[in-house]
């Protein structure tokens, strides 16, 4: 009976409508959000896909049966169909496609993580500063944002990669440069709502500096909306990176980047369909996973969801 009562006690403590401390309030909100998230079955499917991507990337050395860059005998192992020895077949260089897809998950995760780390903080800073400062600061920052938004993301990324040179690092920089404007727009909209609230007025009366107000009081309130948008944008980031790789401007051979693998397999798409189908399916599944995860996070982190 005691063992059964213990989880009930912790659940009641987390769900208390009168928390005794800030830590209890934060843990309670996190627990309520997690319950809403787990109630969404599609969100859990997306979470499982993304978690699977992370695990595959971490344990790629143990999962992949062959080297992703070294091929076999070109006379006997070139363009073999899927079989027990090669689950996804082999490509035109007699390399195991399954191993290349597995190791390609590391490149995809590398691109997604770096773009999020670079673009999200830039957008958050630009949006919150513009929204709180207002006036000419807001006008200048938002006009710069509008200039970036005026161009299609892939076209702008192509221009930056063409200027910086092909390579996975330059592709990440180019994608990050083209990804931050929507985050700035969201952060500015949130800031305009928060700026007129009573607690911000109270903080200003206490003599807090503008930077302290932005960094300590406004930015934390914009993070949840930004996380949702970043997660939903992951699919677009993956497709942009694959598009750059397909055009030869992303990861360079022999790196197993999924877009580059599709580009090398398009010559054999009619007869040896598996060469391009395997990395294409990987892009589709991972993009779907991030979209489902983003939808679930939107529902879980939506303040209105708790009232329903």
PDB file of C-alpha atoms in Angstrom:
ATOM      1  CA  UNK A   1       0.000   0.000   0.000  1.00  0.00           C
ATOM      2  CA  UNK A   2       2.866   2.324   0.820  1.00  0.00           C
ATOM      3  CA  UNK A   3       4.513   1.690  -2.559  1.00  0.00           C
ATOM      4  CA  UNK A   4       1.277   2.511  -4.356  1.00  0.00           C
ATOM      5  CA  UNK A   5       0.700   5.651  -2.317  1.00  0.00           C
ATOM      6  CA  UNK A   6       4.157   7.051  -3.040  1.00  0.00           C
ATOM      7  CA  UNK A   7       3.545   7.807  -6.778  1.00  0.00           C
ATOM      8  CA  UNK A   8       0.146   9.261  -5.882  1.00  0.00           C
ATOM      9  CA  UNK A   9       1.831  11.539  -3.356  1.00  0.00           C
ATOM     10  CA  UNK A  10       4.340  12.827  -5.909  1.00  0.00           C
ATOM     11  CA  UNK A  11       1.608  13.297  -8.512  1.00  0.00           C
ATOM     12  CA  UNK A  12      -0.503  15.295  -6.062  1.00  0.00           C
ATOM     13  CA  UNK A  13       2.555  17.376  -5.119  1.00  0.00           C
ATOM     14  CA  UNK A  14       3.336  18.129  -8.759  1.00  0.00           C
ATOM     15  CA  UNK A  15      -0.276  18.944  -9.659  1.00  0.00           C
ATOM     16  CA  UNK A  16      -0.916  21.163  -6.637  1.00  0.00           C
ATOM     17  CA  UNK A  17      -2.678  24.407  -7.523  1.00  0.00           C
ATOM     18  CA  UNK A  18      -0.858  26.125  -4.641  1.00  0.00           C
ATOM     19  CA  UNK A  19       2.860  25.372  -5.057  1.00  0.00           C
ATOM     20  CA  UNK A  20       5.036  26.179  -2.068  1.00  0.00           C
ATOM     21  CA  UNK A  21       8.102  27.168  -4.111  1.00  0.00           C
ATOM     22  CA  UNK A  22       9.209  28.188  -7.589  1.00  0.00           C
ATOM     23  CA  UNK A  23      10.820  24.810  -8.109  1.00  0.00           C
ATOM     24  CA  UNK A  24       7.548  23.044  -7.351  1.00  0.00           C
ATOM     25  CA  UNK A  25       5.692  25.371  -9.733  1.00  0.00           C
ATOM     26  CA  UNK A  26       8.214  24.768 -12.546  1.00  0.00           C
ATOM     27  CA  UNK A  27       8.163  21.004 -12.023  1.00  0.00           C
ATOM     28  CA  UNK A  28       4.373  21.043 -11.929  1.00  0.00           C
ATOM     29  CA  UNK A  29       4.154  22.911 -15.231  1.00  0.00           C
ATOM     30  CA  UNK A  30       6.681  20.547 -16.809  1.00  0.00           C
ATOM     31  CA  UNK A  31       4.749  17.505 -15.567  1.00  0.00           C
ATOM     32  CA  UNK A  32       1.434  18.876 -16.839  1.00  0.00           C
ATOM     33  CA  UNK A  33       3.013  19.602 -20.222  1.00  0.00           C
ATOM     34  CA  UNK A  34       4.489  16.109 -20.375  1.00  0.00           C
ATOM     35  CA  UNK A  35       1.077  14.571 -19.636  1.00  0.00           C
ATOM     36  CA  UNK A  36      -0.515  16.583 -22.430  1.00  0.00           C
ATOM     37  CA  UNK A  37       2.314  15.599 -24.764  1.00  0.00           C
ATOM     38  CA  UNK A  38       2.108  11.868 -24.009  1.00  0.00           C
ATOM     39  CA  UNK A  39      -1.664  11.949 -24.525  1.00  0.00           C
ATOM     40  CA  UNK A  40      -1.025  12.843 -28.184  1.00  0.00           C
ATOM     41  CA  UNK A  41      -0.292   9.528 -29.916  1.00  0.00           C
ATOM     42  CA  UNK A  42       1.044  11.104 -33.103  1.00  0.00           C
ATOM     43  CA  UNK A  43       3.380  13.286 -31.049  1.00  0.00           C
ATOM     44  CA  UNK A  44       4.736  10.167 -29.372  1.00  0.00           C
ATOM     45  CA  UNK A  45       5.312   8.635 -32.821  1.00  0.00           C
ATOM     46  CA  UNK A  46       7.287  11.739 -33.804  1.00  0.00           C
ATOM     47  CA  UNK A  47       9.204  11.607 -30.524  1.00  0.00           C
ATOM     48  CA  UNK A  48      10.059   7.952 -31.165  1.00  0.00           C
ATOM     49  CA  UNK A  49      11.314   8.753 -34.674  1.00  0.00           C
ATOM     50  CA  UNK A  50      13.508  11.626 -33.477  1.00  0.00           C
ATOM     51  CA  UNK A  51      14.781   9.559 -30.546  1.00  0.00           C
ATOM     52  CA  UNK A  52      15.549   6.752 -32.997  1.00  0.00           C
ATOM     53  CA  UNK A  53      17.506   9.195 -35.178  1.00  0.00           C
ATOM     54  CA  UNK A  54      19.580  10.262 -32.179  1.00  0.00           C
ATOM     55  CA  UNK A  55      20.253   6.677 -31.093  1.00  0.00           C
ATOM     56  CA  UNK A  56      21.175   5.591 -34.619  1.00  0.00           C
ATOM     57  CA  UNK A  57      23.572   8.531 -34.908  1.00  0.00           C
ATOM     58  CA  UNK A  58      25.192   7.709 -31.552  1.00  0.00           C
ATOM     59  CA  UNK A  59      25.540   3.969 -32.166  1.00  0.00           C
ATOM     60  CA  UNK A  60      26.192   4.105 -35.923  1.00  0.00           C
ATOM     61  CA  UNK A  61      29.548   2.348 -35.495  1.00  0.00           C
ATOM     62  CA  UNK A  62      27.794  -0.657 -33.957  1.00  0.00           C
ATOM     63  CA  UNK A  63      24.689  -0.661 -36.198  1.00  0.00           C
ATOM     64  CA  UNK A  64      26.330  -0.315 -39.624  1.00  0.00           C
ATOM     65  CA  UNK A  65      27.778  -3.634 -40.837  1.00  0.00           C
ATOM     66  CA  UNK A  66      30.129  -2.025 -43.389  1.00  0.00           C
ATOM     67  CA  UNK A  67      32.192   1.104 -43.861  1.00  0.00           C
ATOM     68  CA  UNK A  68      30.161   4.020 -45.246  1.00  0.00           C
ATOM     69  CA  UNK A  69      32.970   5.228 -47.532  1.00  0.00           C
ATOM     70  CA  UNK A  70      34.811   2.094 -48.604  1.00  0.00           C
ATOM     71  CA  UNK A  71      33.283  -0.007 -51.362  1.00  0.00           C
ATOM     72  CA  UNK A  72      33.573  -3.679 -52.246  1.00  0.00           C
ATOM     73  CA  UNK A  73      34.512  -5.408 -55.455  1.00  0.00           C
ATOM     74  CA  UNK A  74      33.167  -3.326 -58.344  1.00  0.00           C
ATOM     75  CA  UNK A  75      32.981  -6.406 -60.559  1.00  0.00           C
ATOM     76  CA  UNK A  76      30.704  -8.449 -58.307  1.00  0.00           C
ATOM     77  CA  UNK A  77      29.185  -6.111 -55.662  1.00  0.00           C
ATOM     78  CA  UNK A  78      28.189  -3.057 -57.654  1.00  0.00           C
ATOM     79  CA  UNK A  79      24.464  -2.053 -57.686  1.00  0.00           C
ATOM     80  CA  UNK A  80      23.304  -5.182 -55.897  1.00  0.00           C
ATOM     81  CA  UNK A  81      19.598  -5.263 -54.934  1.00  0.00           C
ATOM     82  CA  UNK A  82      18.505  -5.448 -51.280  1.00  0.00           C
ATOM     83  CA  UNK A  83      19.391  -8.780 -49.693  1.00  0.00           C
ATOM     84  CA  UNK A  84      20.352 -10.335 -46.367  1.00  0.00           C
ATOM     85  CA  UNK A  85      23.979  -9.310 -46.913  1.00  0.00           C
ATOM     86  CA  UNK A  86      23.065  -5.745 -47.934  1.00  0.00           C
ATOM     87  CA  UNK A  87      19.707  -4.704 -46.479  1.00  0.00           C
ATOM     88  CA  UNK A  88      19.325  -1.666 -48.757  1.00  0.00           C
ATOM     89  CA  UNK A  89      21.523  -2.944 -51.589  1.00  0.00           C
ATOM     90  CA  UNK A  90      24.743  -1.358 -52.837  1.00  0.00           C
ATOM     91  CA  UNK A  91      25.472   1.756 -54.884  1.00  0.00           C
ATOM     92  CA  UNK A  92      27.554   2.341 -57.999  1.00  0.00           C
ATOM     93  CA  UNK A  93      30.747   2.249 -55.922  1.00  0.00           C
ATOM     94  CA  UNK A  94      29.797  -1.096 -54.316  1.00  0.00           C
ATOM     95  CA  UNK A  95      29.214   0.591 -50.970  1.00  0.00           C
ATOM     96  CA  UNK A  96      26.566  -0.720 -48.594  1.00  0.00           C
ATOM     97  CA  UNK A  97      23.634   1.723 -48.736  1.00  0.00           C
ATOM     98  CA  UNK A  98      22.284   0.745 -45.312  1.00  0.00           C
ATOM     99  CA  UNK A  99      25.609   1.638 -43.698  1.00  0.00           C
ATOM    100  CA  UNK A 100      25.697   4.948 -45.555  1.00  0.00           C
ATOM    101  CA  UNK A 101      22.143   5.811 -44.487  1.00  0.00           C
ATOM    102  CA  UNK A 102      23.005   4.974 -40.874  1.00  0.00           C
ATOM    103  CA  UNK A 103      26.117   7.151 -40.867  1.00  0.00           C
ATOM    104  CA  UNK A 104      24.233   9.834 -42.794  1.00  0.00           C
ATOM    105  CA  UNK A 105      22.026  10.277 -39.721  1.00  0.00           C
ATOM    106  CA  UNK A 106      25.042  11.809 -37.980  1.00  0.00           C
ATOM    107  CA  UNK A 107      25.381  14.441 -40.686  1.00  0.00           C
ATOM    108  CA  UNK A 108      21.650  15.191 -40.567  1.00  0.00           C
ATOM    109  CA  UNK A 109      21.700  15.521 -36.779  1.00  0.00           C
ATOM    110  CA  UNK A 110      24.837  17.668 -36.990  1.00  0.00           C
ATOM    111  CA  UNK A 111      23.168  20.060 -39.444  1.00  0.00           C
ATOM    112  CA  UNK A 112      19.901  20.247 -37.511  1.00  0.00           C
ATOM    113  CA  UNK A 113      21.567  20.817 -34.138  1.00  0.00           C
ATOM    114  CA  UNK A 114      24.020  23.462 -35.354  1.00  0.00           C
ATOM    115  CA  UNK A 115      21.392  25.392 -37.305  1.00  0.00           C
ATOM    116  CA  UNK A 116      19.133  25.435 -34.235  1.00  0.00           C
ATOM    117  CA  UNK A 117      21.995  26.519 -31.958  1.00  0.00           C
ATOM    118  CA  UNK A 118      23.005  29.346 -34.318  1.00  0.00           C
ATOM    119  CA  UNK A 119      19.699  30.568 -35.758  1.00  0.00           C
ATOM    120  CA  UNK A 120      17.383  30.380 -32.724  1.00  0.00           C
ATOM    121  CA  UNK A 121      19.452  32.636 -30.404  1.00  0.00           C
ATOM    122  CA  UNK A 122      19.984  35.172 -33.202  1.00  0.00           C
ATOM    123  CA  UNK A 123      16.265  35.342 -33.910  1.00  0.00           C
ATOM    124  CA  UNK A 124      15.430  35.510 -30.198  1.00  0.00           C
ATOM    125  CA  UNK A 125      17.829  38.388 -29.550  1.00  0.00           C
ATOM    126  CA  UNK A 126      16.811  40.370 -32.632  1.00  0.00           C
ATOM    127  CA  UNK A 127      13.082  39.908 -31.998  1.00  0.00           C
ATOM    128  CA  UNK A 128      13.087  40.703 -28.285  1.00  0.00           C
ATOM    129  CA  UNK A 129      15.350  43.734 -28.664  1.00  0.00           C
ATOM    130  CA  UNK A 130      13.266  45.094 -31.534  1.00  0.00           C
ATOM    131  CA  UNK A 131       9.987  44.501 -29.721  1.00  0.00           C
ATOM    132  CA  UNK A 132      11.084  46.037 -26.427  1.00  0.00           C
ATOM    133  CA  UNK A 133      13.115  48.959 -27.783  1.00  0.00           C
ATOM    134  CA  UNK A 134      10.627  50.030 -30.455  1.00  0.00           C
ATOM    135  CA  UNK A 135      11.225  53.187 -32.488  1.00  0.00           C
ATOM    136  CA  UNK A 136      14.059  53.297 -34.971  1.00  0.00           C
ATOM    137  CA  UNK A 137      15.725  50.217 -33.441  1.00  0.00           C
ATOM    138  CA  UNK A 138      12.612  48.187 -34.176  1.00  0.00           C
ATOM    139  CA  UNK A 139      12.322  49.677 -37.672  1.00  0.00           C
ATOM    140  CA  UNK A 140      15.954  48.937 -38.605  1.00  0.00           C
ATOM    141  CA  UNK A 141      15.993  45.382 -37.245  1.00  0.00           C
ATOM    142  CA  UNK A 142      12.658  44.479 -38.815  1.00  0.00           C
ATOM    143  CA  UNK A 143      13.607  45.913 -42.205  1.00  0.00           C
ATOM    144  CA  UNK A 144      16.748  43.752 -42.154  1.00  0.00           C
ATOM    145  CA  UNK A 145      14.527  40.798 -41.265  1.00  0.00           C
ATOM    146  CA  UNK A 146      12.188  41.641 -44.142  1.00  0.00           C
ATOM    147  CA  UNK A 147      15.107  41.645 -46.585  1.00  0.00           C
ATOM    148  CA  UNK A 148      15.983  38.057 -45.606  1.00  0.00           C
ATOM    149  CA  UNK A 149      12.333  37.011 -45.720  1.00  0.00           C
ATOM    150  CA  UNK A 150      11.938  38.457 -49.227  1.00  0.00           C
ATOM    151  CA  UNK A 151      14.048  35.650 -50.710  1.00  0.00           C
ATOM    152  CA  UNK A 152      13.135  31.942 -50.787  1.00  0.00           C
ATOM    153  CA  UNK A 153      15.185  30.109 -48.187  1.00  0.00           C
ATOM    154  CA  UNK A 154      16.770  27.639 -50.580  1.00  0.00           C
ATOM    155  CA  UNK A 155      17.703  30.325 -53.119  1.00  0.00           C
ATOM    156  CA  UNK A 156      19.282  32.470 -50.407  1.00  0.00           C
ATOM    157  CA  UNK A 157      21.138  29.456 -48.993  1.00  0.00           C
ATOM    158  CA  UNK A 158      22.430  28.651 -52.481  1.00  0.00           C
ATOM    159  CA  UNK A 159      23.740  32.191 -52.828  1.00  0.00           C
ATOM    160  CA  UNK A 160      25.574  32.059 -49.507  1.00  0.00           C
ATOM    161  CA  UNK A 161      27.055  28.611 -50.186  1.00  0.00           C
ATOM    162  CA  UNK A 162      28.169  29.744 -53.633  1.00  0.00           C
ATOM    163  CA  UNK A 163      29.938  32.675 -51.974  1.00  0.00           C
ATOM    164  CA  UNK A 164      31.425  30.660 -49.093  1.00  0.00           C
ATOM    165  CA  UNK A 165      32.253  27.540 -51.099  1.00  0.00           C
ATOM    166  CA  UNK A 166      30.833  23.999 -50.979  1.00  0.00           C
ATOM    167  CA  UNK A 167      31.102  22.004 -47.772  1.00  0.00           C
ATOM    168  CA  UNK A 168      28.981  20.848 -44.855  1.00  0.00           C
ATOM    169  CA  UNK A 169      30.217  23.624 -42.525  1.00  0.00           C
ATOM    170  CA  UNK A 170      29.440  26.361 -45.046  1.00  0.00           C
ATOM    171  CA  UNK A 171      26.059  24.744 -45.719  1.00  0.00           C
ATOM    172  CA  UNK A 172      25.241  24.914 -41.996  1.00  0.00           C
ATOM    173  CA  UNK A 173      26.225  28.594 -41.870  1.00  0.00           C
ATOM    174  CA  UNK A 174      24.156  29.366 -44.960  1.00  0.00           C
ATOM    175  CA  UNK A 175      21.069  27.559 -43.634  1.00  0.00           C
ATOM    176  CA  UNK A 176      21.416  29.266 -40.245  1.00  0.00           C
ATOM    177  CA  UNK A 177      21.683  32.701 -41.867  1.00  0.00           C
ATOM    178  CA  UNK A 178      18.473  32.087 -43.787  1.00  0.00           C
ATOM    179  CA  UNK A 179      16.565  30.501 -40.873  1.00  0.00           C
ATOM    180  CA  UNK A 180      16.613  33.170 -38.142  1.00  0.00           C
ATOM    181  CA  UNK A 181      14.127  35.774 -39.548  1.00  0.00           C
ATOM    182  CA  UNK A 182      10.939  33.812 -38.714  1.00  0.00           C
ATOM    183  CA  UNK A 183      12.213  33.333 -35.162  1.00  0.00           C
ATOM    184  CA  UNK A 184      12.799  37.076 -34.869  1.00  0.00           C
ATOM    185  CA  UNK A 185       9.235  37.749 -36.024  1.00  0.00           C
ATOM    186  CA  UNK A 186       7.786  35.375 -33.418  1.00  0.00           C
ATOM    187  CA  UNK A 187       9.957  36.772 -30.615  1.00  0.00           C
ATOM    188  CA  UNK A 188       9.002  40.346 -31.542  1.00  0.00           C
ATOM    189  CA  UNK A 189       5.289  39.519 -31.522  1.00  0.00           C
ATOM    190  CA  UNK A 190       5.595  37.865 -28.107  1.00  0.00           C
ATOM    191  CA  UNK A 191       7.623  40.802 -26.789  1.00  0.00           C
ATOM    192  CA  UNK A 192       5.071  43.369 -27.919  1.00  0.00           C
ATOM    193  CA  UNK A 193       2.450  41.510 -25.878  1.00  0.00           C
ATOM    194  CA  UNK A 194       4.660  41.083 -22.815  1.00  0.00           C
ATOM    195  CA  UNK A 195       6.054  44.637 -22.856  1.00  0.00           C
ATOM    196  CA  UNK A 196       2.740  46.197 -21.800  1.00  0.00           C
ATOM    197  CA  UNK A 197       2.120  43.744 -18.936  1.00  0.00           C
ATOM    198  CA  UNK A 198       2.042  44.857 -15.321  1.00  0.00           C
ATOM    199  CA  UNK A 199       4.986  42.821 -14.113  1.00  0.00           C
ATOM    200  CA  UNK A 200       7.280  44.435 -16.712  1.00  0.00           C
ATOM    201  CA  UNK A 201       6.124  47.851 -15.486  1.00  0.00           C
ATOM    202  CA  UNK A 202       6.908  46.761 -11.919  1.00  0.00           C
ATOM    203  CA  UNK A 203      10.401  45.626 -12.915  1.00  0.00           C
ATOM    204  CA  UNK A 204      10.991  48.960 -14.662  1.00  0.00           C
ATOM    205  CA  UNK A 205       9.898  50.832 -11.527  1.00  0.00           C
ATOM    206  CA  UNK A 206      12.447  48.841  -9.534  1.00  0.00           C
ATOM    207  CA  UNK A 207      15.175  50.337 -11.749  1.00  0.00           C
ATOM    208  CA  UNK A 208      16.141  47.301 -13.807  1.00  0.00           C
ATOM    209  CA  UNK A 209      18.076  48.070 -16.971  1.00  0.00           C
ATOM    210  CA  UNK A 210      16.625  47.408 -20.392  1.00  0.00           C
ATOM    211  CA  UNK A 211      19.067  44.595 -21.068  1.00  0.00           C
ATOM    212  CA  UNK A 212      18.230  42.920 -17.760  1.00  0.00           C
ATOM    213  CA  UNK A 213      14.517  43.150 -18.524  1.00  0.00           C
ATOM    214  CA  UNK A 214      15.019  41.643 -21.991  1.00  0.00           C
ATOM    215  CA  UNK A 215      17.403  38.898 -20.883  1.00  0.00           C
ATOM    216  CA  UNK A 216      15.841  37.903 -17.554  1.00  0.00           C
ATOM    217  CA  UNK A 217      12.132  38.585 -17.976  1.00  0.00           C
ATOM    218  CA  UNK A 218      11.145  38.706 -21.665  1.00  0.00           C
ATOM    219  CA  UNK A 219      13.366  36.111 -23.347  1.00  0.00           C
ATOM    220  CA  UNK A 220      12.353  33.231 -21.026  1.00  0.00           C
ATOM    221  CA  UNK A 221       8.693  33.856 -21.860  1.00  0.00           C
ATOM    222  CA  UNK A 222       9.421  33.683 -25.604  1.00  0.00           C
ATOM    223  CA  UNK A 223      11.391  30.434 -25.444  1.00  0.00           C
ATOM    224  CA  UNK A 224       8.407  28.049 -25.563  1.00  0.00           C
ATOM    225  CA  UNK A 225       7.025  29.573 -28.776  1.00  0.00           C
ATOM    226  CA  UNK A 226      10.508  29.554 -30.264  1.00  0.00           C
ATOM    227  CA  UNK A 227      11.063  25.886 -29.404  1.00  0.00           C
ATOM    228  CA  UNK A 228       7.842  24.968 -31.180  1.00  0.00           C
ATOM    229  CA  UNK A 229       8.765  26.919 -34.299  1.00  0.00           C
ATOM    230  CA  UNK A 230      12.324  25.529 -34.360  1.00  0.00           C
ATOM    231  CA  UNK A 231      11.038  21.964 -34.060  1.00  0.00           C
ATOM    232  CA  UNK A 232       8.516  22.512 -36.859  1.00  0.00           C
ATOM    233  CA  UNK A 233      11.277  24.043 -39.009  1.00  0.00           C
ATOM    234  CA  UNK A 234      13.549  21.011 -38.629  1.00  0.00           C
ATOM    235  CA  UNK A 235      11.917  19.292 -41.590  1.00  0.00           C
ATOM    236  CA  UNK A 236      12.575  22.348 -43.760  1.00  0.00           C
ATOM    237  CA  UNK A 237      16.168  22.496 -42.536  1.00  0.00           C
ATOM    238  CA  UNK A 238      16.680  18.831 -43.415  1.00  0.00           C
ATOM    239  CA  UNK A 239      15.192  19.353 -46.875  1.00  0.00           C
ATOM    240  CA  UNK A 240      17.322  22.450 -47.458  1.00  0.00           C
ATOM    241  CA  UNK A 241      20.474  20.586 -46.428  1.00  0.00           C
ATOM    242  CA  UNK A 242      19.486  17.680 -48.668  1.00  0.00           C
ATOM    243  CA  UNK A 243      18.822  20.093 -51.523  1.00  0.00           C
ATOM    244  CA  UNK A 244      22.277  21.625 -51.140  1.00  0.00           C
ATOM    245  CA  UNK A 245      23.793  18.152 -51.012  1.00  0.00           C
ATOM    246  CA  UNK A 246      21.813  17.116 -54.087  1.00  0.00           C
ATOM    247  CA  UNK A 247      23.254  20.087 -55.991  1.00  0.00           C
ATOM    248  CA  UNK A 248      26.774  19.292 -54.827  1.00  0.00           C
ATOM    249  CA  UNK A 249      27.061  22.307 -52.522  1.00  0.00           C
ATOM    250  CA  UNK A 250      26.633  20.531 -49.185  1.00  0.00           C
ATOM    251  CA  UNK A 251      28.597  17.596 -47.827  1.00  0.00           C
ATOM    252  CA  UNK A 252      31.201  16.502 -50.324  1.00  0.00           C
ATOM    253  CA  UNK A 253      31.910  12.914 -51.453  1.00  0.00           C
ATOM    254  CA  UNK A 254      32.532  10.403 -50.046  1.00  0.00           C
ATOM    255  CA  UNK A 255      30.557  11.624 -46.992  1.00  0.00           C
ATOM    256  CA  UNK A 256      27.232   9.742 -46.755  1.00  0.00           C
ATOM    257  CA  UNK A 257      24.908  12.754 -46.861  1.00  0.00           C
ATOM    258  CA  UNK A 258      21.369  11.765 -47.818  1.00  0.00           C
ATOM    259  CA  UNK A 259      20.847  14.476 -50.444  1.00  0.00           C
ATOM    260  CA  UNK A 260      24.144  13.664 -52.142  1.00  0.00           C
ATOM    261  CA  UNK A 261      23.222   9.968 -52.088  1.00  0.00           C
ATOM    262  CA  UNK A 262      19.974  10.742 -53.917  1.00  0.00           C
ATOM    263  CA  UNK A 263      21.911  12.784 -56.472  1.00  0.00           C
ATOM    264  CA  UNK A 264      24.300   9.903 -57.159  1.00  0.00           C
ATOM    265  CA  UNK A 265      21.395   7.458 -57.434  1.00  0.00           C
ATOM    266  CA  UNK A 266      19.233   9.443 -59.836  1.00  0.00           C
ATOM    267  CA  UNK A 267      21.095   7.926 -62.789  1.00  0.00           C
ATOM    268  CA  UNK A 268      19.871   4.487 -61.780  1.00  0.00           C
ATOM    269  CA  UNK A 269      16.394   5.393 -60.525  1.00  0.00           C
ATOM    270  CA  UNK A 270      14.570   3.349 -63.196  1.00  0.00           C
ATOM    271  CA  UNK A 271      16.525   0.095 -62.931  1.00  0.00           C
ATOM    272  CA  UNK A 272      18.301   0.252 -59.545  1.00  0.00           C
ATOM    273  CA  UNK A 273      15.647   2.198 -57.641  1.00  0.00           C
ATOM    274  CA  UNK A 274      16.980   1.302 -54.198  1.00  0.00           C
ATOM    275  CA  UNK A 275      20.050   3.535 -54.601  1.00  0.00           C
ATOM    276  CA  UNK A 276      17.955   6.710 -54.346  1.00  0.00           C
ATOM    277  CA  UNK A 277      14.924   5.263 -52.535  1.00  0.00           C
ATOM    278  CA  UNK A 278      16.704   4.433 -49.262  1.00  0.00           C
ATOM    279  CA  UNK A 279      18.065   7.941 -48.496  1.00  0.00           C
ATOM    280  CA  UNK A 280      14.831   9.458 -49.821  1.00  0.00           C
ATOM    281  CA  UNK A 281      12.800   7.339 -47.398  1.00  0.00           C
ATOM    282  CA  UNK A 282      15.131   8.352 -44.556  1.00  0.00           C
ATOM    283  CA  UNK A 283      14.576  12.049 -45.318  1.00  0.00           C
ATOM    284  CA  UNK A 284      10.807  11.512 -45.475  1.00  0.00           C
ATOM    285  CA  UNK A 285      10.599   9.584 -42.181  1.00  0.00           C
ATOM    286  CA  UNK A 286      12.829  11.970 -40.222  1.00  0.00           C
ATOM    287  CA  UNK A 287      11.041  15.042 -41.600  1.00  0.00           C
ATOM    288  CA  UNK A 288       7.685  13.508 -40.669  1.00  0.00           C
ATOM    289  CA  UNK A 289       8.986  12.742 -37.186  1.00  0.00           C
ATOM    290  CA  UNK A 290      10.042  16.334 -36.567  1.00  0.00           C
ATOM    291  CA  UNK A 291       6.697  17.640 -37.853  1.00  0.00           C
ATOM    292  CA  UNK A 292       4.728  15.328 -35.557  1.00  0.00           C
ATOM    293  CA  UNK A 293       6.989  16.226 -32.638  1.00  0.00           C
ATOM    294  CA  UNK A 294       6.535  19.933 -33.313  1.00  0.00           C
ATOM    295  CA  UNK A 295       2.747  19.584 -33.422  1.00  0.00           C
ATOM    296  CA  UNK A 296       2.829  17.741 -30.105  1.00  0.00           C
ATOM    297  CA  UNK A 297       5.050  20.356 -28.486  1.00  0.00           C
ATOM    298  CA  UNK A 298       2.739  23.099 -29.739  1.00  0.00           C
ATOM    299  CA  UNK A 299      -0.211  21.452 -28.033  1.00  0.00           C
ATOM    300  CA  UNK A 300       1.731  20.682 -24.850  1.00  0.00           C
ATOM    301  CA  UNK A 301       3.310  24.111 -24.440  1.00  0.00           C
ATOM    302  CA  UNK A 302       0.202  26.077 -25.428  1.00  0.00           C
ATOM    303  CA  UNK A 303      -0.973  27.920 -22.292  1.00  0.00           C
ATOM    304  CA  UNK A 304      -4.581  27.592 -23.444  1.00  0.00           C
ATOM    305  CA  UNK A 305      -4.287  23.804 -23.523  1.00  0.00           C
ATOM    306  CA  UNK A 306      -4.322  23.627 -19.740  1.00  0.00           C
ATOM    307  CA  UNK A 307      -7.695  25.303 -19.663  1.00  0.00           C
ATOM    308  CA  UNK A 308      -9.341  22.779 -21.941  1.00  0.00           C
TER     309      UNK A 308
END
